[in-house]
CSV table of N, CA, C and O and ligand atoms in Angstrom, one decimal:
chain,number,residue,atom,x,y,z
Q,188,MET,N,-12.8,-7.2,-38.1
Q,188,MET,CA,-11.9,-6.0,-38.1
Q,188,MET,C,-10.4,-6.5,-38.3
Q,188,MET,O,-9.9,-7.4,-37.6
Q,189,THR,N,-9.7,-5.9,-39.2
Q,189,THR,CA,-8.3,-6.1,-39.5
Q,189,THR,C,-7.3,-5.3,-38.6
Q,189,THR,O,-7.9,-4.4,-37.9
Q,190,ILE,N,-6.2,-5.7,-38.5
Q,190,ILE,CA,-5.1,-5.0,-37.8
Q,190,ILE,C,-5.0,-3.5,-38.4
Q,190,ILE,O,-4.7,-2.7,-37.5
Q,191,PHE,N,-5.3,-3.3,-39.6
Q,191,PHE,CA,-5.2,-1.9,-40.2
Q,191,PHE,C,-6.3,-1.0,-39.6
Q,191,PHE,O,-6.0,0.1,-39.3
Q,192,THR,N,-7.5,-1.5,-39.4
Q,192,THR,CA,-8.5,-0.9,-38.8
Q,192,THR,C,-8.2,-0.4,-37.3
Q,192,THR,O,-8.5,0.7,-37.0
Q,193,LYS,N,-7.5,-1.3,-36.6
Q,193,LYS,CA,-7.1,-1.0,-35.2
Q,193,LYS,C,-5.9,0.2,-35.3
Q,193,LYS,O,-6.0,1.0,-34.5
Q,194,ILE,N,-5.1,0.0,-36.3
Q,194,ILE,CA,-4.2,1.2,-36.5
Q,194,ILE,C,-5.0,2.6,-36.8
Q,194,ILE,O,-4.6,3.6,-36.3
Q,195,ILE,N,-5.9,2.6,-37.7
Q,195,ILE,CA,-6.7,3.7,-38.0
Q,195,ILE,C,-7.3,4.2,-36.8
Q,195,ILE,O,-7.4,5.5,-36.6
Q,196,ASN,N,-7.9,3.4,-35.9
Q,196,ASN,CA,-8.5,3.8,-34.7
Q,196,ASN,C,-7.7,4.1,-33.6
Q,196,ASN,O,-8.1,4.5,-32.5
Q,197,GLY,N,-6.4,3.9,-33.7
Q,197,GLY,CA,-5.3,4.3,-32.8
Q,197,GLY,C,-5.2,3.3,-31.7
Q,197,GLY,O,-4.5,3.6,-30.7
Q,198,GLU,N,-5.9,2.1,-31.8
Q,198,GLU,CA,-5.7,1.1,-30.9
Q,198,GLU,C,-4.4,0.3,-30.9
Q,198,GLU,O,-3.9,-0.3,-30.0
Q,199,ILE,N,-3.7,0.3,-32.1
Q,199,ILE,CA,-2.4,-0.1,-32.3
Q,199,ILE,C,-1.5,1.0,-32.9
Q,199,ILE,O,-1.9,1.7,-33.7
Q,200,PRO,N,-0.3,1.3,-32.4
Q,200,PRO,CA,0.5,2.4,-33.0
Q,200,PRO,C,1.1,2.1,-34.3
Q,200,PRO,O,1.1,0.9,-34.7
Q,201,CYS,N,1.4,3.1,-35.0
Q,201,CYS,CA,2.1,3.0,-36.3
Q,201,CYS,C,3.1,4.2,-36.5
Q,201,CYS,O,3.0,5.1,-35.7
Q,202,ASN,N,4.1,3.9,-37.3
Q,202,ASN,CA,5.0,4.9,-37.6
Q,202,ASN,C,4.5,5.7,-38.7
Q,202,ASN,O,4.8,5.5,-39.8
Q,203,LYS,N,3.7,6.8,-38.4
Q,203,LYS,CA,3.0,7.5,-39.5
Q,203,LYS,C,3.8,8.4,-40.4
Q,203,LYS,O,4.8,9.0,-39.8
Q,204,VAL,N,3.4,8.3,-41.6
Q,204,VAL,CA,4.1,9.2,-42.6
Q,204,VAL,C,3.2,10.5,-43.0
Q,204,VAL,O,3.6,11.6,-43.0
Q,205,LEU,N,1.9,10.2,-43.3
Q,205,LEU,CA,1.0,11.2,-43.7
Q,205,LEU,C,-0.3,10.7,-43.4
Q,205,LEU,O,-0.7,9.4,-43.5
Q,206,GLU,N,-1.3,11.6,-43.1
Q,206,GLU,CA,-2.7,11.2,-42.9
Q,206,GLU,C,-3.6,12.4,-43.3
Q,206,GLU,O,-3.2,13.6,-43.2
Q,207,ASN,N,-4.7,12.1,-43.9
Q,207,ASN,CA,-5.7,13.1,-44.1
Q,207,ASN,C,-7.1,12.4,-43.6
Q,207,ASN,O,-7.1,11.4,-42.9
Q,208,ASP,N,-8.2,13.1,-44.0
Q,208,ASP,CA,-9.6,12.5,-43.4
Q,208,ASP,C,-9.8,11.2,-44.0
Q,208,ASP,O,-10.5,10.3,-43.4
Q,209,ASP,N,-9.3,10.9,-45.3
Q,209,ASP,CA,-9.7,9.6,-45.9
Q,209,ASP,C,-8.5,8.5,-46.0
Q,209,ASP,O,-9.0,7.3,-46.2
Q,210,PHE,N,-7.2,8.8,-45.8
Q,210,PHE,CA,-6.2,7.9,-46.0
Q,210,PHE,C,-5.1,8.1,-45.0
Q,210,PHE,O,-5.0,9.1,-44.3
Q,211,LEU,N,-4.3,7.0,-44.8
Q,211,LEU,CA,-3.2,6.9,-43.8
Q,211,LEU,C,-2.1,6.2,-44.5
Q,211,LEU,O,-2.2,5.2,-45.2
Q,212,ALA,N,-0.8,6.8,-44.3
Q,212,ALA,CA,0.4,6.2,-44.8
Q,212,ALA,C,1.2,6.0,-43.5
Q,212,ALA,O,1.4,6.9,-42.7
Q,213,PHE,N,1.9,4.8,-43.5
Q,213,PHE,CA,2.7,4.4,-42.4
Q,213,PHE,C,3.7,3.4,-42.8
Q,213,PHE,O,3.6,2.7,-43.8
Q,214,HIS,N,4.9,3.3,-42.1
Q,214,HIS,CA,6.0,2.4,-42.4
Q,214,HIS,C,5.6,1.1,-42.1
Q,214,HIS,O,5.0,0.6,-41.1
Q,215,ASP,N,6.0,0.1,-43.1
Q,215,ASP,CA,5.7,-1.3,-43.0
Q,215,ASP,C,6.6,-1.8,-41.8
Q,215,ASP,O,7.8,-1.4,-41.8
Q,216,ILE,N,6.1,-2.7,-41.0
Q,216,ILE,CA,6.8,-3.2,-39.8
Q,216,ILE,C,7.8,-4.2,-40.3
Q,216,ILE,O,8.9,-4.3,-39.5
Q,217,ASN,N,7.7,-4.7,-41.4
Q,217,ASN,CA,8.8,-5.7,-42.0
Q,217,ASN,C,9.3,-5.2,-43.3
Q,217,ASN,O,8.9,-5.8,-44.3
Q,218,PRO,N,10.0,-4.1,-43.4
Q,218,PRO,CA,10.4,-3.5,-44.7
Q,218,PRO,C,11.1,-4.4,-45.7
Q,218,PRO,O,12.0,-5.0,-45.3
Q,219,LYS,N,10.8,-4.3,-46.9
Q,219,LYS,CA,11.4,-5.0,-48.0
Q,219,LYS,C,12.2,-4.2,-48.9
Q,219,LYS,O,12.7,-4.6,-49.9
Q,220,ALA,N,12.4,-3.0,-48.6
Q,220,ALA,CA,13.2,-2.1,-49.2
Q,220,ALA,C,13.6,-0.9,-48.2
Q,220,ALA,O,13.0,-0.9,-47.1
Q,221,PRO,N,14.6,-0.1,-48.6
Q,221,PRO,CA,15.1,0.9,-47.6
Q,221,PRO,C,14.0,1.8,-47.3
Q,221,PRO,O,13.9,2.3,-46.0
Q,222,ILE,N,13.0,2.1,-48.2
Q,222,ILE,CA,11.8,2.8,-47.8
Q,222,ILE,C,10.6,1.9,-48.1
Q,222,ILE,O,10.5,1.4,-49.3
Q,223,HIS,N,9.8,1.6,-47.2
Q,223,HIS,CA,8.6,0.7,-47.4
Q,223,HIS,C,7.4,1.2,-46.7
Q,223,HIS,O,7.5,1.1,-45.4
Q,224,ILE,N,6.5,1.9,-47.3
Q,224,ILE,CA,5.4,2.6,-46.9
Q,224,ILE,C,4.1,1.7,-47.1
Q,224,ILE,O,4.0,1.3,-48.3
Q,225,LEU,N,3.1,1.7,-46.2
Q,225,LEU,CA,1.8,1.1,-46.6
Q,225,LEU,C,0.9,2.3,-46.6
Q,225,LEU,O,0.8,3.2,-45.7
Q,226,ILE,N,0.0,2.2,-47.7
Q,226,ILE,CA,-0.9,3.3,-47.8
Q,226,ILE,C,-2.4,2.7,-47.8
Q,226,ILE,O,-2.6,1.8,-48.7
Q,227,ILE,N,-3.2,3.2,-46.9
Q,227,ILE,CA,-4.5,2.5,-46.9
Q,227,ILE,C,-5.7,3.6,-46.9
Q,227,ILE,O,-5.4,4.7,-46.4
Q,228,PRO,N,-6.8,3.1,-47.2
Q,228,PRO,CA,-8.1,4.1,-47.1
Q,228,PRO,C,-8.5,3.8,-45.7
Q,228,PRO,O,-8.4,2.7,-45.1
Q,229,LYS,N,-9.2,4.8,-45.1
Q,229,LYS,CA,-9.7,4.7,-43.7
Q,229,LYS,C,-11.0,3.9,-43.7
Q,229,LYS,O,-11.4,3.2,-42.7
Q,230,VAL,N,-11.7,3.8,-44.8
Q,230,VAL,CA,-12.9,3.0,-45.0
Q,230,VAL,C,-12.5,1.5,-45.1
Q,230,VAL,O,-11.4,1.3,-45.7
Q,231,GLU,N,-13.3,0.6,-44.7
Q,231,GLU,CA,-12.9,-0.7,-44.7
Q,231,GLU,C,-13.3,-1.2,-46.2
Q,231,GLU,O,-14.5,-1.4,-46.5
Q,232,VAL,N,-12.2,-1.5,-47.0
Q,232,VAL,CA,-12.4,-2.1,-48.4
Q,232,VAL,C,-11.4,-3.3,-48.4
Q,232,VAL,O,-10.2,-3.1,-47.9
Q,233,GLU,N,-11.9,-4.5,-48.9
Q,233,GLU,CA,-11.0,-5.7,-48.7
Q,233,GLU,C,-9.8,-5.6,-49.5
Q,233,GLU,O,-8.7,-5.9,-49.1
Q,234,ASN,N,-9.9,-5.3,-50.7
Q,234,ASN,CA,-8.8,-5.3,-51.6
Q,234,ASN,C,-9.1,-4.5,-53.0
Q,234,ASN,O,-10.1,-3.9,-53.0
Q,235,PHE,N,-8.1,-4.5,-53.9
Q,235,PHE,CA,-8.2,-3.7,-55.1
Q,235,PHE,C,-9.5,-4.1,-55.8
Q,235,PHE,O,-10.2,-3.2,-56.5
Q,236,GLN,N,-9.8,-5.4,-55.9
Q,236,GLN,CA,-10.9,-5.8,-56.6
Q,236,GLN,C,-12.2,-5.2,-56.1
Q,236,GLN,O,-13.2,-5.1,-56.9
Q,237,GLN,N,-12.3,-4.9,-54.9
Q,237,GLN,CA,-13.5,-4.3,-54.3
Q,237,GLN,C,-13.5,-2.8,-54.3
Q,237,GLN,O,-14.6,-2.2,-54.0
Q,238,VAL,N,-12.4,-2.1,-54.5
Q,238,VAL,CA,-12.5,-0.6,-54.5
Q,238,VAL,C,-13.1,0.0,-55.6
Q,238,VAL,O,-13.2,-0.4,-56.7
Q,239,THR,N,-13.8,1.2,-55.2
Q,239,THR,CA,-14.5,2.0,-56.2
Q,239,THR,C,-13.5,3.1,-56.9
Q,239,THR,O,-12.5,3.4,-56.3
Q,240,PRO,N,-13.8,3.4,-58.1
Q,240,PRO,CA,-13.0,4.6,-58.7
Q,240,PRO,C,-12.8,5.8,-57.8
Q,240,PRO,O,-12.0,6.5,-57.9
Q,241,GLU,N,-14.0,6.1,-57.1
Q,241,GLU,CA,-14.0,7.3,-56.3
Q,241,GLU,C,-13.0,7.2,-55.2
Q,241,GLU,O,-12.2,8.1,-54.9
Q,242,ILE,N,-12.9,6.1,-54.5
Q,242,ILE,CA,-11.9,6.0,-53.5
Q,242,ILE,C,-10.4,6.0,-54.1
Q,242,ILE,O,-9.4,6.6,-53.7
Q,243,MET,N,-10.2,5.3,-55.3
Q,243,MET,CA,-9.0,5.2,-56.0
Q,243,MET,C,-8.6,6.6,-56.5
Q,243,MET,O,-7.4,6.9,-56.5
Q,244,SER,N,-9.5,7.5,-56.8
Q,244,SER,CA,-9.2,8.9,-57.1
Q,244,SER,C,-8.4,9.6,-56.1
Q,244,SER,O,-7.4,10.1,-56.2
Q,245,GLY,N,-9.1,9.6,-54.8
Q,245,GLY,CA,-8.4,10.2,-53.7
Q,245,GLY,C,-7.1,9.4,-53.4
Q,245,GLY,O,-6.1,10.1,-53.0
Q,246,MET,N,-7.1,8.2,-53.6
Q,246,MET,CA,-5.9,7.4,-53.1
Q,246,MET,C,-4.7,7.7,-54.0
Q,246,MET,O,-3.6,7.8,-53.6
Q,247,THR,N,-5.0,7.9,-55.3
Q,247,THR,CA,-3.9,8.2,-56.3
Q,247,THR,C,-3.2,9.5,-55.9
Q,247,THR,O,-1.9,9.6,-55.8
Q,248,THR,N,-4.0,10.5,-55.6
Q,248,THR,CA,-3.4,11.8,-55.2
Q,248,THR,C,-2.7,11.8,-53.9
Q,248,THR,O,-1.5,12.3,-53.8
Q,249,PHE,N,-3.2,10.9,-52.9
Q,249,PHE,CA,-2.5,10.8,-51.7
Q,249,PHE,C,-1.2,10.0,-51.8
Q,249,PHE,O,-0.2,10.4,-51.2
Q,250,ILE,N,-1.2,9.0,-52.6
Q,250,ILE,CA,0.1,8.2,-52.9
Q,250,ILE,C,1.1,9.0,-53.5
Q,250,ILE,O,2.2,9.1,-53.1
Q,251,GLN,N,0.7,10.0,-54.4
Q,251,GLN,CA,1.6,10.8,-55.0
Q,251,GLN,C,2.3,11.8,-54.1
Q,251,GLN,O,3.4,12.2,-54.2
Q,252,GLU,N,1.4,12.3,-53.1
Q,252,GLU,CA,1.8,13.3,-52.1
Q,252,GLU,C,2.8,12.5,-51.2
Q,252,GLU,O,3.9,13.1,-50.7
Q,253,VAL,N,2.5,11.3,-50.7
Q,253,VAL,CA,3.5,10.4,-50.0
Q,253,VAL,C,4.8,10.3,-50.7
Q,253,VAL,O,5.9,10.5,-50.1
Q,254,ALA,N,4.8,10.0,-51.9
Q,254,ALA,CA,6.1,9.9,-52.8
Q,254,ALA,C,6.9,11.0,-52.7
Q,254,ALA,O,8.1,11.1,-52.6
Q,255,LYS,N,6.2,12.3,-52.9
Q,255,LYS,CA,6.9,13.6,-53.0
Q,255,LYS,C,7.4,13.8,-51.7
Q,255,LYS,O,8.6,14.4,-51.5
Q,256,LEU,N,6.6,13.6,-50.5
Q,256,LEU,CA,7.1,13.9,-49.2
Q,256,LEU,C,8.4,13.3,-48.8
Q,256,LEU,O,9.2,13.8,-48.2
Q,257,LEU,N,8.5,12.0,-49.3
Q,257,LEU,CA,9.8,11.1,-49.0
Q,257,LEU,C,10.8,11.3,-50.1
Q,257,LEU,O,11.8,10.6,-50.1
Q,258,GLY,N,10.5,12.2,-51.1
Q,258,GLY,CA,11.6,12.3,-52.1
Q,258,GLY,C,11.6,11.2,-53.1
Q,258,GLY,O,12.6,11.2,-53.9
Q,259,LEU,N,10.7,10.4,-53.1
Q,259,LEU,CA,10.7,9.3,-54.1
Q,259,LEU,C,10.3,9.6,-55.5
Q,259,LEU,O,10.5,8.9,-56.4
Q,260,ASP,N,9.7,10.8,-55.6
Q,260,ASP,CA,9.2,11.3,-57.0
Q,260,ASP,C,10.4,11.5,-57.8
Q,260,ASP,O,10.4,11.5,-59.0
Q,261,LYS,N,11.6,11.7,-57.3
Q,261,LYS,CA,12.8,12.1,-58.1
Q,261,LYS,C,13.3,10.9,-58.9
Q,261,LYS,O,13.5,10.8,-60.1
Q,262,ASN,N,13.7,9.7,-58.1
Q,262,ASN,CA,14.3,8.7,-58.6
Q,262,ASN,C,13.4,7.5,-58.9
Q,262,ASN,O,13.8,6.6,-59.7
Q,263,GLY,N,12.3,7.6,-58.5
Q,263,GLY,CA,11.2,6.5,-58.8
Q,263,GLY,C,11.0,5.6,-57.6
Q,263,GLY,O,11.6,5.7,-56.5
Q,264,TYR,N,10.0,4.9,-57.8
Q,264,TYR,CA,9.5,3.9,-56.7
Q,264,TYR,C,8.8,2.8,-57.3
Q,264,TYR,O,8.4,2.8,-58.5
Q,265,ARG,N,8.3,1.8,-56.5
Q,265,ARG,CA,7.5,0.7,-57.0
Q,265,ARG,C,6.4,0.7,-56.0
Q,265,ARG,O,6.3,0.9,-54.8
Q,266,LEU,N,5.0,0.5,-56.8
Q,266,LEU,CA,3.8,0.6,-56.1
Q,266,LEU,C,3.1,-0.9,-56.4
Q,266,LEU,O,3.0,-1.2,-57.5
Q,267,ILE,N,2.8,-1.6,-55.2
Q,267,ILE,CA,2.3,-2.9,-55.3
Q,267,ILE,C,1.1,-3.0,-54.5
Q,267,ILE,O,1.0,-2.5,-53.3
Q,268,THR,N,0.0,-3.6,-55.0
Q,268,THR,CA,-1.1,-4.1,-54.2
Q,268,THR,C,-1.3,-5.6,-54.2
Q,268,THR,O,-1.4,-6.1,-55.5
Q,269,ASN,N,-1.1,-6.4,-53.3
Q,269,ASN,CA,-1.4,-7.8,-53.3
Q,269,ASN,C,-2.9,-8.1,-53.1
Q,269,ASN,O,-3.5,-7.5,-52.3
Q,270,ASN,N,-3.5,-8.8,-54.1
Q,270,ASN,CA,-4.9,-9.1,-54.1
Q,270,ASN,C,-5.3,-10.5,-54.0
Q,270,ASN,O,-5.0,-11.3,-54.8
Q,271,GLY,N,-5.9,-10.8,-52.8
Q,271,GLY,CA,-6.4,-12.2,-52.6
Q,271,GLY,C,-5.2,-13.1,-52.4
Q,271,GLY,O,-4.1,-12.7,-52.3
Q,272,SER,N,-5.7,-14.4,-52.2
Q,272,SER,CA,-4.7,-15.4,-51.8
Q,272,SER,C,-3.6,-15.7,-52.7
Q,272,SER,O,-2.4,-15.7,-52.4
Q,273,ASP,N,-4.0,-15.8,-54.1
Q,273,ASP,CA,-2.8,-16.0,-55.2
Q,273,ASP,C,-1.9,-14.8,-55.1
Q,273,ASP,O,-0.7,-14.9,-55.5
Q,274,GLY,N,-2.5,-13.6,-54.9
Q,274,GLY,CA,-1.7,-12.3,-54.9
Q,274,GLY,C,-0.9,-12.3,-53.6
Q,274,GLY,O,-0.1,-11.3,-53.6
Q,275,GLY,N,-0.9,-13.0,-52.7
Q,275,GLY,CA,-0.1,-12.9,-51.5
Q,275,GLY,C,-0.6,-12.0,-50.4
Q,275,GLY,O,0.1,-11.6,-49.5
Q,276,GLN,N,-1.9,-11.6,-50.5
Q,276,GLN,CA,-2.4,-10.7,-49.6
Q,276,GLN,C,-2.8,-11.3,-48.2
Q,276,GLN,O,-3.3,-12.3,-48.1
Q,277,GLU,N,-2.2,-10.8,-47.1
Q,277,GLU,CA,-2.2,-11.3,-45.9
Q,277,GLU,C,-3.2,-10.5,-44.9
Q,277,GLU,O,-3.9,-11.0,-44.2
Q,278,VAL,N,-3.2,-9.2,-45.1
Q,278,VAL,CA,-4.1,-8.2,-44.4
Q,278,VAL,C,-5.3,-7.8,-45.4
Q,278,VAL,O,-5.0,-7.3,-46.4
Q,279,MET,N,-6.5,-8.2,-44.9
Q,279,MET,CA,-7.7,-8.1,-45.8
Q,279,MET,C,-8.2,-6.7,-45.7
Q,279,MET,O,-9.4,-6.5,-45.4
Q,280,HIS,N,-7.5,-5.7,-45.9
Q,280,HIS,CA,-7.8,-4.3,-45.9
Q,280,HIS,C,-7.0,-3.7,-46.9
Q,280,HIS,O,-5.6,-3.8,-46.8
Q,281,LEU,N,-7.6,-3.1,-48.1
Q,281,LEU,CA,-6.8,-2.6,-49.1
Q,281,LEU,C,-5.5,-1.8,-48.8
Q,281,LEU,O,-5.7,-0.9,-47.9
Q,282,HIS,N,-4.4,-2.1,-49.2
Q,282,HIS,CA,-3.2,-1.4,-49.0
Q,282,HIS,C,-2.4,-1.4,-50.2
Q,282,HIS,O,-2.3,-2.4,-50.9
Q,283,PHE,N,-1.7,-0.3,-50.4
Q,283,PHE,CA,-0.5,-0.2,-51.5
Q,283,PHE,C,0.7,-0.2,-50.7
Q,283,PHE,O,0.9,0.5,-49.8
Q,284,HIS,N,1.6,-1.1,-51.2
Q,284,HIS,CA,3.1,-0.9,-50.7
Q,284,HIS,C,3.8,0.0,-51.6
Q,284,HIS,O,3.9,-0.2,-52.9
Q,285,LEU,N,4.3,1.1,-51.0
Q,285,LEU,CA,5.1,2.0,-51.7
Q,285,LEU,C,6.7,1.7,-51.4
Q,285,LEU,O,7.1,1.8,-50.2
Q,286,LEU,N,7.4,1.2,-52.4
Q,286,LEU,CA,8.9,0.8,-52.1
Q,286,LEU,C,9.9,1.6,-52.8
Q,286,LEU,O,9.6,2.0,-54.0
Q,287,GLY,N,10.9,2.0,-52.2
Q,287,GLY,CA,11.8,2.8,-52.9
Q,287,GLY,C,13.0,3.1,-52.0
Q,287,GLY,O,13.2,2.3,-51.0
Q,288,GLY,N,13.9,4.0,-52.3
Q,288,GLY,CA,15.1,4.3,-51.6
Q,288,GLY,C,16.4,3.5,-52.1
Q,288,GLY,O,17.4,3.7,-51.6
Q,289,ALA,N,16.2,2.8,-53.2
Q,289,ALA,CA,17.3,2.0,-53.9
Q,289,ALA,C,16.7,1.6,-55.3
Q,289,ALA,O,15.6,1.6,-55.5
Q,290,LYS,N,17.7,1.2,-56.1
Q,290,LYS,CA,17.3,0.6,-57.5
Q,290,LYS,C,16.9,-0.7,-57.2
Q,290,LYS,O,17.5,-1.6,-56.6
Q,291,LEU,N,15.5,-1.0,-57.2
Q,291,LEU,CA,15.0,-2.3,-56.8
Q,291,LEU,C,15.1,-3.4,-57.8
Q,291,LEU,O,14.9,-3.2,-59.1
Q,292,ASN,N,15.5,-4.6,-57.4
Q,292,ASN,CA,15.4,-5.8,-58.3
Q,292,ASN,C,14.1,-6.2,-58.6
Q,292,ASN,O,13.2,-6.1,-57.6
Q,293,TRP,N,13.8,-6.6,-59.7
Q,293,TRP,CA,12.5,-7.0,-60.1
Q,293,TRP,C,12.2,-8.5,-59.7
Q,293,TRP,O,11.2,-8.9,-59.2
Q,294,ASN,N,13.3,-9.3,-60.0
Q,294,ASN,CA,13.2,-10.7,-59.9
Q,294,ASN,C,12.9,-11.3,-58.5
Q,294,ASN,O,12.2,-12.2,-58.2
Q,295,HIS,N,13.4,-10.5,-57.4
Q,295,HIS,CA,13.4,-11.1,-56.1
Q,295,HIS,C,12.0,-11.0,-55.6
Q,295,HIS,O,11.7,-11.6,-54.6
Q,296,LEU,N,11.1,-10.3,-56.2
Q,296,LEU,CA,9.7,-10.2,-55.8
Q,296,LEU,C,9.0,-11.4,-56.0
Q,296,LEU,O,7.9,-11.6,-55.5
Q,297,SER,N,9.4,-12.2,-56.9
Q,297,SER,CA,8.7,-13.4,-57.3
Q,297,SER,C,9.4,-14.8,-57.0
Q,297,SER,O,10.6,-14.8,-57.3
Q,298,ASP,N,8.9,-15.6,-56.2
Q,298,ASP,CA,9.6,-16.7,-55.9
Q,298,ASP,C,9.2,-17.9,-56.6
Q,298,ASP,O,9.6,-19.0,-56.5
Q,299,SER,N,8.5,-17.7,-57.8
Q,299,SER,CA,8.3,-18.7,-58.6
Q,299,SER,C,8.6,-18.4,-60.1
Q,299,SER,O,8.7,-17.1,-60.5
Q,300,ASP,N,9.0,-19.3,-60.9
Q,300,ASP,CA,9.4,-19.0,-62.4
Q,300,ASP,C,8.2,-18.7,-63.2
Q,300,ASP,O,7.4,-19.6,-63.3
Q,301,SER,N,8.0,-17.5,-63.6
Q,301,SER,CA,6.9,-17.1,-64.4
Q,301,SER,C,6.6,-18.0,-65.6
Q,301,SER,O,5.3,-18.3,-65.9
Q,302,LYS,N,7.6,-18.6,-66.2
Q,302,LYS,CA,7.4,-19.5,-67.3
Q,302,LYS,C,6.6,-20.7,-67.0
Q,302,LYS,O,5.9,-21.3,-67.8
Q,303,ASN,N,6.6,-21.0,-65.7
Q,303,ASN,CA,5.8,-22.2,-65.3
Q,303,ASN,C,4.4,-21.9,-65.0
Q,303,ASN,O,3.6,-22.9,-64.8
Q,304,TYR,N,4.0,-20.7,-65.0
Q,304,TYR,CA,2.7,-20.3,-64.5
Q,304,TYR,C,1.8,-19.6,-65.6
Q,304,TYR,O,0.8,-19.2,-65.3
Q,305,ILE,N,2.5,-19.4,-66.8
Q,305,ILE,CA,1.7,-18.6,-67.8
Q,305,ILE,C,1.2,-19.6,-68.9
Q,305,ILE,O,1.6,-20.7,-68.9
I,489,LIG,P1,0.2,-8.0,-47.6
I,489,LIG,O1,1.1,-9.3,-47.6
I,489,LIG,O2,0.1,-7.4,-49.0
I,489,LIG,O3,-1.3,-8.2,-47.2
I,489,LIG,O4,0.9,-7.1,-46.7
I,489,LIG,C1,0.7,-6.7,-45.3
I,489,LIG,C2,1.8,-6.1,-44.8
I,489,LIG,O5,1.4,-5.5,-43.6
I,489,LIG,C3,3.1,-6.8,-44.6
I,489,LIG,O6,4.2,-6.2,-45.5
I,489,LIG,C4,3.4,-6.6,-43.1
I,489,LIG,O7,4.8,-6.4,-42.8
I,489,LIG,C5,2.6,-5.4,-42.8
I,489,LIG,N1,2.2,-5.3,-41.5
I,489,LIG,C6,1.5,-6.2,-40.8
I,489,LIG,N2,1.2,-5.7,-39.5
I,489,LIG,C7,1.8,-4.4,-39.4
I,489,LIG,C8,1.7,-3.4,-38.4
I,489,LIG,N3,1.2,-3.5,-37.2
I,489,LIG,N4,2.4,-2.2,-38.7
I,489,LIG,C9,3.0,-2.0,-40.0
I,489,LIG,N5,3.0,-3.0,-40.9
I,489,LIG,C10,2.3,-4.1,-40.7
């Protein structure tokens, strides 16, 4: 069981933004942008590589609702999912990072020179 399952079960508190029967959105504890939300399915899915189109269908609508609720639909936002160890995934429960509230720098997200890795 990951820490996110404990959050879903209410065993660990979170700063909730939006919830429905299938998904939960809450503030990241270590924000990397003025607004940094984590969006997760309530079912245990390890990461994007494991998720079904059916779950992603509901997830897409839910993410759009969260973005609108926070006013991020107007000026834009960044959506990231880290997949596996090379992707930098630390919590093995599928989550999307919704980042916004400022014009985001692209380069600072990568600590390696892409030219060395393609
Ligand atoms: P990732 O590296 O993509 O697996 O991201 C995991 C994210 O979960 C990180 O941005 C952490 O700051 C965040 N995180 C870990 N524990 C908590 C928590 N208890 N509440 C909110 N965010 C958390």
